[in-house]
mmCIF file of C-alpha atoms and ligand atoms in Angstrom:
data_model
loop_
_atom_site.group_PDB
_atom_site.id
_atom_site.type_symbol
_atom_site.label_atom_id
_atom_site.label_comp_id
_atom_site.label_asym_id
_atom_site.label_seq_id
_atom_site.Cartn_x
_atom_site.Cartn_y
_atom_site.Cartn_z
ATOM 1 C CA MET A 1 -0.022 0.149 -0.100
ATOM 2 C CA GLU A 2 1.561 3.367 -1.100
ATOM 3 C CA ASN A 3 0.345 5.669 1.636
ATOM 4 C CA ARG A 4 0.871 3.271 4.610
ATOM 5 C CA GLY A 5 2.795 4.666 7.272
ATOM 6 C CA LYS A 6 6.336 3.143 8.048
ATOM 7 C CA PHE A 7 6.779 1.329 11.192
ATOM 8 C CA ILE A 8 10.256 2.242 12.570
ATOM 9 C CA VAL A 9 11.700 0.698 15.699
ATOM 10 C CA PHE A 10 14.627 1.960 18.002
ATOM 11 C CA GLU A 11 16.384 -0.765 19.976
ATOM 12 C CA GLY A 12 19.315 -0.671 22.295
ATOM 13 C CA THR A 13 20.660 -1.100 25.856
ATOM 14 C CA ASP A 14 19.854 1.386 28.704
ATOM 15 C CA GLY A 15 21.081 4.679 28.413
ATOM 16 C CA SER A 16 21.893 4.362 24.655
ATOM 17 C CA GLY A 17 19.969 7.459 23.648
ATOM 18 C CA LYS A 18 17.180 6.076 21.912
ATOM 19 C CA SER A 19 14.451 8.695 23.174
ATOM 20 C CA THR A 20 16.740 11.595 22.463
ATOM 21 C CA GLN A 21 17.268 10.592 19.194
ATOM 22 C CA LEU A 22 13.806 9.290 18.495
ATOM 23 C CA LYS A 23 12.211 12.827 19.556
ATOM 24 C CA GLN A 24 14.784 14.356 17.088
ATOM 25 C CA LEU A 25 13.922 12.058 14.447
ATOM 26 C CA ALA A 26 10.157 12.582 14.926
ATOM 27 C CA LYS A 27 10.825 16.441 14.561
ATOM 28 C CA TYR A 28 12.942 15.863 11.596
ATOM 29 C CA LEU A 29 10.268 13.818 9.786
ATOM 30 C CA ARG A 30 7.455 16.404 10.622
ATOM 31 C CA GLY A 31 9.241 19.221 9.195
ATOM 32 C CA LYS A 32 9.278 16.915 5.992
ATOM 33 C CA GLY A 33 5.870 16.472 5.992
ATOM 34 C CA VAL A 34 5.619 13.300 7.189
ATOM 35 C CA ALA A 35 2.641 12.564 9.743
ATOM 36 C CA CYS A 36 4.269 10.518 12.377
ATOM 37 C CA THR A 37 3.617 9.478 16.212
ATOM 38 C CA LEU A 38 5.819 8.547 19.065
ATOM 39 C CA THR A 39 5.127 5.281 21.017
ATOM 40 C CA HIS A 40 6.952 2.956 23.079
ATOM 41 C CA GLU A 41 7.153 -0.421 25.037
ATOM 42 C CA PRO A 42 6.401 -1.265 27.832
ATOM 43 C CA THR A 43 3.453 1.201 26.834
ATOM 44 C CA ASP A 44 1.281 3.441 28.867
ATOM 45 C CA SER A 45 -1.773 1.063 28.834
ATOM 46 C CA PRO A 46 -2.637 -0.983 32.065
ATOM 47 C CA PHE A 47 -0.171 -3.760 30.811
ATOM 48 C CA GLY A 48 2.642 -1.525 30.679
ATOM 49 C CA GLY A 49 1.749 -0.018 34.241
ATOM 50 C CA ILE A 50 2.138 -3.595 35.588
ATOM 51 C CA LEU A 51 5.402 -3.841 33.717
ATOM 52 C CA ARG A 52 6.872 -0.749 35.125
ATOM 53 C CA ALA A 53 5.656 -1.680 38.760
ATOM 54 C CA CYS A 54 7.514 -4.822 37.935
ATOM 55 C CA LEU A 55 10.757 -3.413 36.505
ATOM 56 C CA THR A 56 10.975 -0.878 39.522
ATOM 57 C CA GLY A 57 10.484 -3.884 42.042
ATOM 58 C CA ARG A 58 6.959 -2.709 43.510
ATOM 59 C CA ILE A 59 5.720 -5.852 42.280
ATOM 60 C CA ASP A 60 8.088 -8.550 43.064
ATOM 61 C CA THR A 61 7.386 -11.320 40.308
ATOM 62 C CA ASP A 62 8.536 -14.412 38.421
ATOM 63 C CA GLU A 63 10.621 -13.537 35.106
ATOM 64 C CA ARG A 64 8.346 -15.908 33.149
ATOM 65 C CA ALA A 65 5.076 -13.458 34.115
ATOM 66 C CA ILE A 66 7.208 -10.526 33.267
ATOM 67 C CA ALA A 67 8.090 -12.153 29.740
ATOM 68 C CA ALA A 68 4.639 -12.977 29.262
ATOM 69 C CA LEU A 69 3.473 -9.600 30.359
ATOM 70 C CA PHE A 70 5.772 -7.861 27.702
ATOM 71 C CA ALA A 71 4.253 -10.000 24.803
ATOM 72 C CA ALA A 72 0.570 -9.034 26.223
ATOM 73 C CA ASP A 73 1.507 -5.471 26.276
ATOM 74 C CA ARG A 74 2.986 -5.815 22.704
ATOM 75 C CA LEU A 75 0.118 -7.893 21.252
ATOM 76 C CA ASP A 76 -2.167 -5.009 22.799
ATOM 77 C CA HIS A 77 -0.163 -2.263 21.117
ATOM 78 C CA ILE A 78 -0.040 -3.652 17.796
ATOM 79 C CA THR A 79 -3.618 -4.589 17.429
ATOM 80 C CA ASN A 80 -5.557 -2.010 19.760
ATOM 81 C CA GLY A 81 -8.373 -0.733 18.014
ATOM 82 C CA VAL A 82 -8.388 2.753 19.233
ATOM 83 C CA ASN A 83 -4.904 3.687 18.990
ATOM 84 C CA GLY A 84 -2.903 0.245 18.055
ATOM 85 C CA ILE A 85 -0.008 0.653 15.476
ATOM 86 C CA LEU A 86 -1.575 -1.460 13.083
ATOM 87 C CA ARG A 87 -4.647 1.222 12.964
ATOM 88 C CA GLN A 88 -2.053 4.072 12.779
ATOM 89 C CA LEU A 89 0.044 2.701 9.903
ATOM 90 C CA ASP A 90 -3.238 2.070 8.047
ATOM 91 C CA ALA A 91 -4.116 5.795 8.673
ATOM 92 C CA GLY A 92 -0.728 6.663 6.857
ATOM 93 C CA ILE A 93 0.725 7.597 10.067
ATOM 94 C CA THR A 94 4.424 6.654 10.400
ATOM 95 C CA VAL A 95 5.239 5.355 13.928
ATOM 96 C CA LEU A 96 8.296 5.560 15.690
ATOM 97 C CA CYS A 97 8.827 3.153 18.583
ATOM 98 C CA ASP A 98 10.976 3.177 21.598
ATOM 99 C CA ARG A 99 11.832 -0.994 21.950
ATOM 100 C CA TYR A 100 9.678 -3.768 20.311
ATOM 101 C CA TYR A 101 10.280 -7.567 20.202
ATOM 102 C CA PHE A 102 13.747 -7.433 19.859
ATOM 103 C CA SER A 103 13.727 -5.951 23.618
ATOM 104 C CA SER A 104 12.097 -9.059 24.593
ATOM 105 C CA LEU A 105 14.543 -11.461 22.963
ATOM 106 C CA ALA A 106 17.436 -9.609 24.540
ATOM 107 C CA TYR A 107 16.389 -9.013 28.062
ATOM 108 C CA ASN A 108 13.755 -11.714 28.884
ATOM 109 C CA GLY A 109 15.602 -14.781 27.091
ATOM 110 C CA GLY A 110 18.119 -15.039 30.235
ATOM 111 C CA ALA A 111 16.644 -16.261 33.349
ATOM 112 C CA VAL A 112 13.861 -18.092 31.125
ATOM 113 C CA SER A 113 14.312 -20.014 27.976
ATOM 114 C CA ALA A 114 15.052 -18.036 24.884
ATOM 115 C CA GLU A 115 13.226 -20.323 22.791
ATOM 116 C CA TRP A 116 10.015 -19.740 24.990
ATOM 117 C CA VAL A 117 10.403 -15.846 24.770
ATOM 118 C CA ALA A 118 10.689 -16.370 20.943
ATOM 119 C CA GLN A 119 7.673 -18.299 20.786
ATOM 120 C CA LEU A 120 5.571 -15.774 23.178
ATOM 121 C CA ASN A 121 6.586 -13.269 20.651
ATOM 122 C CA ALA A 122 5.835 -15.330 17.402
ATOM 123 C CA PRO A 123 2.351 -13.875 17.158
ATOM 124 C CA ALA A 124 3.514 -10.285 17.271
ATOM 125 C CA MET A 125 6.368 -11.232 14.609
ATOM 126 C CA ALA A 126 3.744 -12.601 12.501
ATOM 127 C CA LEU A 127 1.354 -9.810 12.864
ATOM 128 C CA LEU A 128 4.292 -6.740 12.147
ATOM 129 C CA ARG A 129 7.793 -6.594 11.604
ATOM 130 C CA ALA A 130 9.346 -3.115 11.464
ATOM 131 C CA ASP A 131 10.429 -1.561 8.118
ATOM 132 C CA LEU A 132 13.414 -0.369 9.830
ATOM 133 C CA THR A 133 15.169 -1.315 13.361
ATOM 134 C CA VAL A 134 17.651 0.939 14.426
ATOM 135 C CA PHE A 135 20.038 -0.510 17.123
ATOM 136 C CA LEU A 136 21.559 2.321 18.847
ATOM 137 C CA ASP A 137 25.132 0.694 19.721
ATOM 138 C CA LEU A 138 27.091 1.952 22.995
ATOM 139 C CA PRO A 139 29.930 0.114 24.351
ATOM 140 C CA PRO A 140 28.612 -1.207 27.852
ATOM 141 C CA GLU A 141 31.054 1.073 29.813
ATOM 142 C CA GLU A 142 30.125 4.028 28.198
ATOM 143 C CA SER A 143 26.312 3.120 28.607
ATOM 144 C CA MET A 144 26.978 2.602 32.237
ATOM 145 C CA LYS A 145 28.568 6.457 32.760
ATOM 146 C CA ARG A 146 25.543 7.686 30.824
ATOM 147 C CA VAL A 147 23.081 5.964 33.066
ATOM 148 C CA SER A 148 24.808 6.826 36.240
ATOM 149 C CA ARG A 149 24.921 10.418 35.172
ATOM 150 C CA ARG A 150 21.080 10.022 34.913
ATOM 151 C CA GLY A 151 20.849 8.907 38.566
ATOM 152 C CA GLU A 152 18.618 6.390 37.207
ATOM 153 C CA THR A 153 19.140 2.472 38.607
ATOM 154 C CA GLU A 154 16.597 0.002 37.245
ATOM 155 C CA ARG A 155 16.563 -3.620 37.364
ATOM 156 C CA TYR A 156 18.514 -4.311 34.319
ATOM 157 C CA GLU A 157 21.402 -1.696 34.713
ATOM 158 C CA SER A 158 24.793 -3.035 35.733
ATOM 159 C CA LEU A 159 27.871 -3.448 33.586
ATOM 160 C CA GLU A 160 27.469 -7.109 33.363
ATOM 161 C CA ASN A 161 23.951 -7.025 32.519
ATOM 162 C CA LEU A 162 24.566 -4.411 29.719
ATOM 163 C CA ARG A 163 27.323 -6.398 28.455
ATOM 164 C CA ARG A 164 25.017 -9.541 28.399
ATOM 165 C CA VAL A 165 21.871 -7.567 26.687
ATOM 166 C CA ARG A 166 24.267 -6.302 24.220
ATOM 167 C CA ASP A 167 25.595 -9.752 23.165
ATOM 168 C CA ALA A 168 21.869 -11.035 23.482
ATOM 169 C CA TYR A 169 20.937 -8.470 20.913
ATOM 170 C CA PHE A 170 23.399 -9.695 18.503
ATOM 171 C CA ALA A 171 22.256 -13.012 19.064
ATOM 172 C CA ALA A 172 18.632 -12.205 18.607
ATOM 173 C CA PHE A 173 19.304 -10.287 15.216
ATOM 174 C CA GLU A 174 21.375 -13.281 14.010
ATOM 175 C CA ARG A 175 18.831 -15.742 14.959
ATOM 176 C CA TYR A 176 15.342 -14.143 14.323
ATOM 177 C CA GLY A 177 16.468 -11.070 12.200
ATOM 178 C CA ALA A 178 16.269 -12.856 8.578
ATOM 179 C CA GLY A 179 14.720 -10.709 6.243
ATOM 180 C CA GLU A 180 14.541 -7.714 8.493
ATOM 181 C CA ASN A 181 16.020 -4.482 7.953
ATOM 182 C CA ILE A 182 18.029 -3.820 10.958
ATOM 183 C CA ALA A 183 20.976 -1.017 11.133
ATOM 184 C CA VAL A 184 23.665 -0.801 13.864
ATOM 185 C CA ILE A 185 24.498 2.752 14.441
ATOM 186 C CA ARG A 186 26.961 3.404 16.862
ATOM 187 C CA SER A 187 25.592 6.127 19.556
ATOM 188 C CA GLU A 188 28.209 8.719 19.265
ATOM 189 C CA GLU A 189 29.016 11.432 22.098
ATOM 190 C CA ASP A 190 28.116 13.793 19.375
ATOM 191 C CA ARG A 191 24.104 13.466 19.112
ATOM 192 C CA ASP A 192 24.086 15.008 15.707
ATOM 193 C CA ARG A 193 26.241 12.667 13.860
ATOM 194 C CA THR A 194 24.417 9.825 15.334
ATOM 195 C CA GLN A 195 21.185 11.530 14.056
ATOM 196 C CA ALA A 196 22.680 11.979 10.770
ATOM 197 C CA ALA A 197 23.415 8.422 10.497
ATOM 198 C CA ILE A 198 20.023 7.451 11.471
ATOM 199 C CA ARG A 199 18.386 9.916 9.179
ATOM 200 C CA ARG A 200 20.416 8.230 6.089
ATOM 201 C CA GLU A 201 18.944 4.654 6.942
ATOM 202 C CA VAL A 202 15.605 6.298 7.575
ATOM 203 C CA ALA A 203 15.519 7.979 4.054
ATOM 204 C CA LYS A 204 16.419 4.622 2.477
ATOM 205 C CA VAL A 205 12.842 3.336 3.757
ATOM 206 C CA PHE A 206 11.093 6.407 2.188
ATOM 207 C CA GLY A 207 12.720 5.327 -1.069
ATOM 208 C CA GLY A 208 15.085 8.335 -0.752
ATOM 209 C CA LYS A 209 11.873 10.657 -0.716
ATOM 210 C CA LEU A 210 12.473 12.780 2.003
HETATM 211 P P1 LIG B 1 12.321 2.073 29.615
HETATM 212 O O1 LIG B 1 11.817 2.664 30.997
HETATM 213 O O2 LIG B 1 11.540 2.018 28.787
HETATM 214 O O3 LIG B 1 13.770 2.119 29.589
HETATM 215 P P2 LIG B 1 14.731 3.015 28.595
HETATM 216 O O4 LIG B 1 14.409 4.081 28.381
HETATM 217 O O5 LIG B 1 16.124 2.461 28.955
HETATM 218 O O6 LIG B 1 14.632 1.947 27.058
HETATM 219 O O7 LIG B 1 12.493 0.421 30.375
HETATM 220 C C1 LIG B 1 12.347 -0.461 29.818
HETATM 221 C C2 LIG B 1 13.036 -1.309 30.309
HETATM 222 O O8 LIG B 1 12.293 -2.334 30.419
HETATM 223 C C3 LIG B 1 14.385 -1.881 29.895
HETATM 224 O O9 LIG B 1 15.028 -2.106 30.684
HETATM 225 C C4 LIG B 1 14.424 -2.859 28.998
HETATM 226 C C5 LIG B 1 13.252 -3.806 29.459
HETATM 227 N N1 LIG B 1 12.390 -4.528 28.467
HETATM 228 C C6 LIG B 1 12.351 -5.974 28.475
HETATM 229 O O10 LIG B 1 12.895 -6.443 29.422
HETATM 230 N N2 LIG B 1 11.667 -6.563 27.494
HETATM 231 C C7 LIG B 1 10.786 -5.786 26.591
HETATM 232 O O11 LIG B 1 10.011 -6.488 25.792
HETATM 233 C C8 LIG B 1 11.112 -4.455 26.723
HETATM 234 C C9 LIG B 1 10.068 -3.916 25.564
HETATM 235 C C10 LIG B 1 11.691 -3.904 27.546
#
């Protein structure tokens, strides 16, 4: 469909600068006359609310329950009849999404079986693959510095975890990324350079017409 919106996903370890780059990209695209919306996972729906409570430790639960909740949150995000991603794309709106199923494959396949996490996400993969997945890559040591500067500590943030998650991302791209458009972009200290590299990839998705 010619005027269907594009689905562009950002992935990366914590502190990789995804949200800043996403916002900058949205501004750029709107300036070019592209209707676009920003969204993220975990979402702001009730599913996402439970997940955030799990991530901050307010709810202490099992890793399998968390993995299943992420998959449920994602399915609702895709299919919701009010503001779901498919609906937006069909309306010609480009959707920029902070994290998608590769986050589950990278983060949630450690404590529980990676195969099982992949199975949980199979419906999402069948429903909607991204036109472009940007992986913002940042060495774990650098990532740690940025995260501690922000003064945040969440469940997954430690040097060892960052390394594990980054490795798991690359493993997931190998294993489940066949036929997908995945761009690994180095998250540089100079944000504008990073943004320029992202825009080059995004332009390709729009057939160079930006
Ligand atoms: P978020 O506040 O979005 O972090 P960030 O701004 O760093 O992206 O928190 C999301 C956390 O949830 C992050 O640590 C990764 C984790 N996560 C999963 O474990 N599985 C998933 O499927 C998703 C989407 C996120």
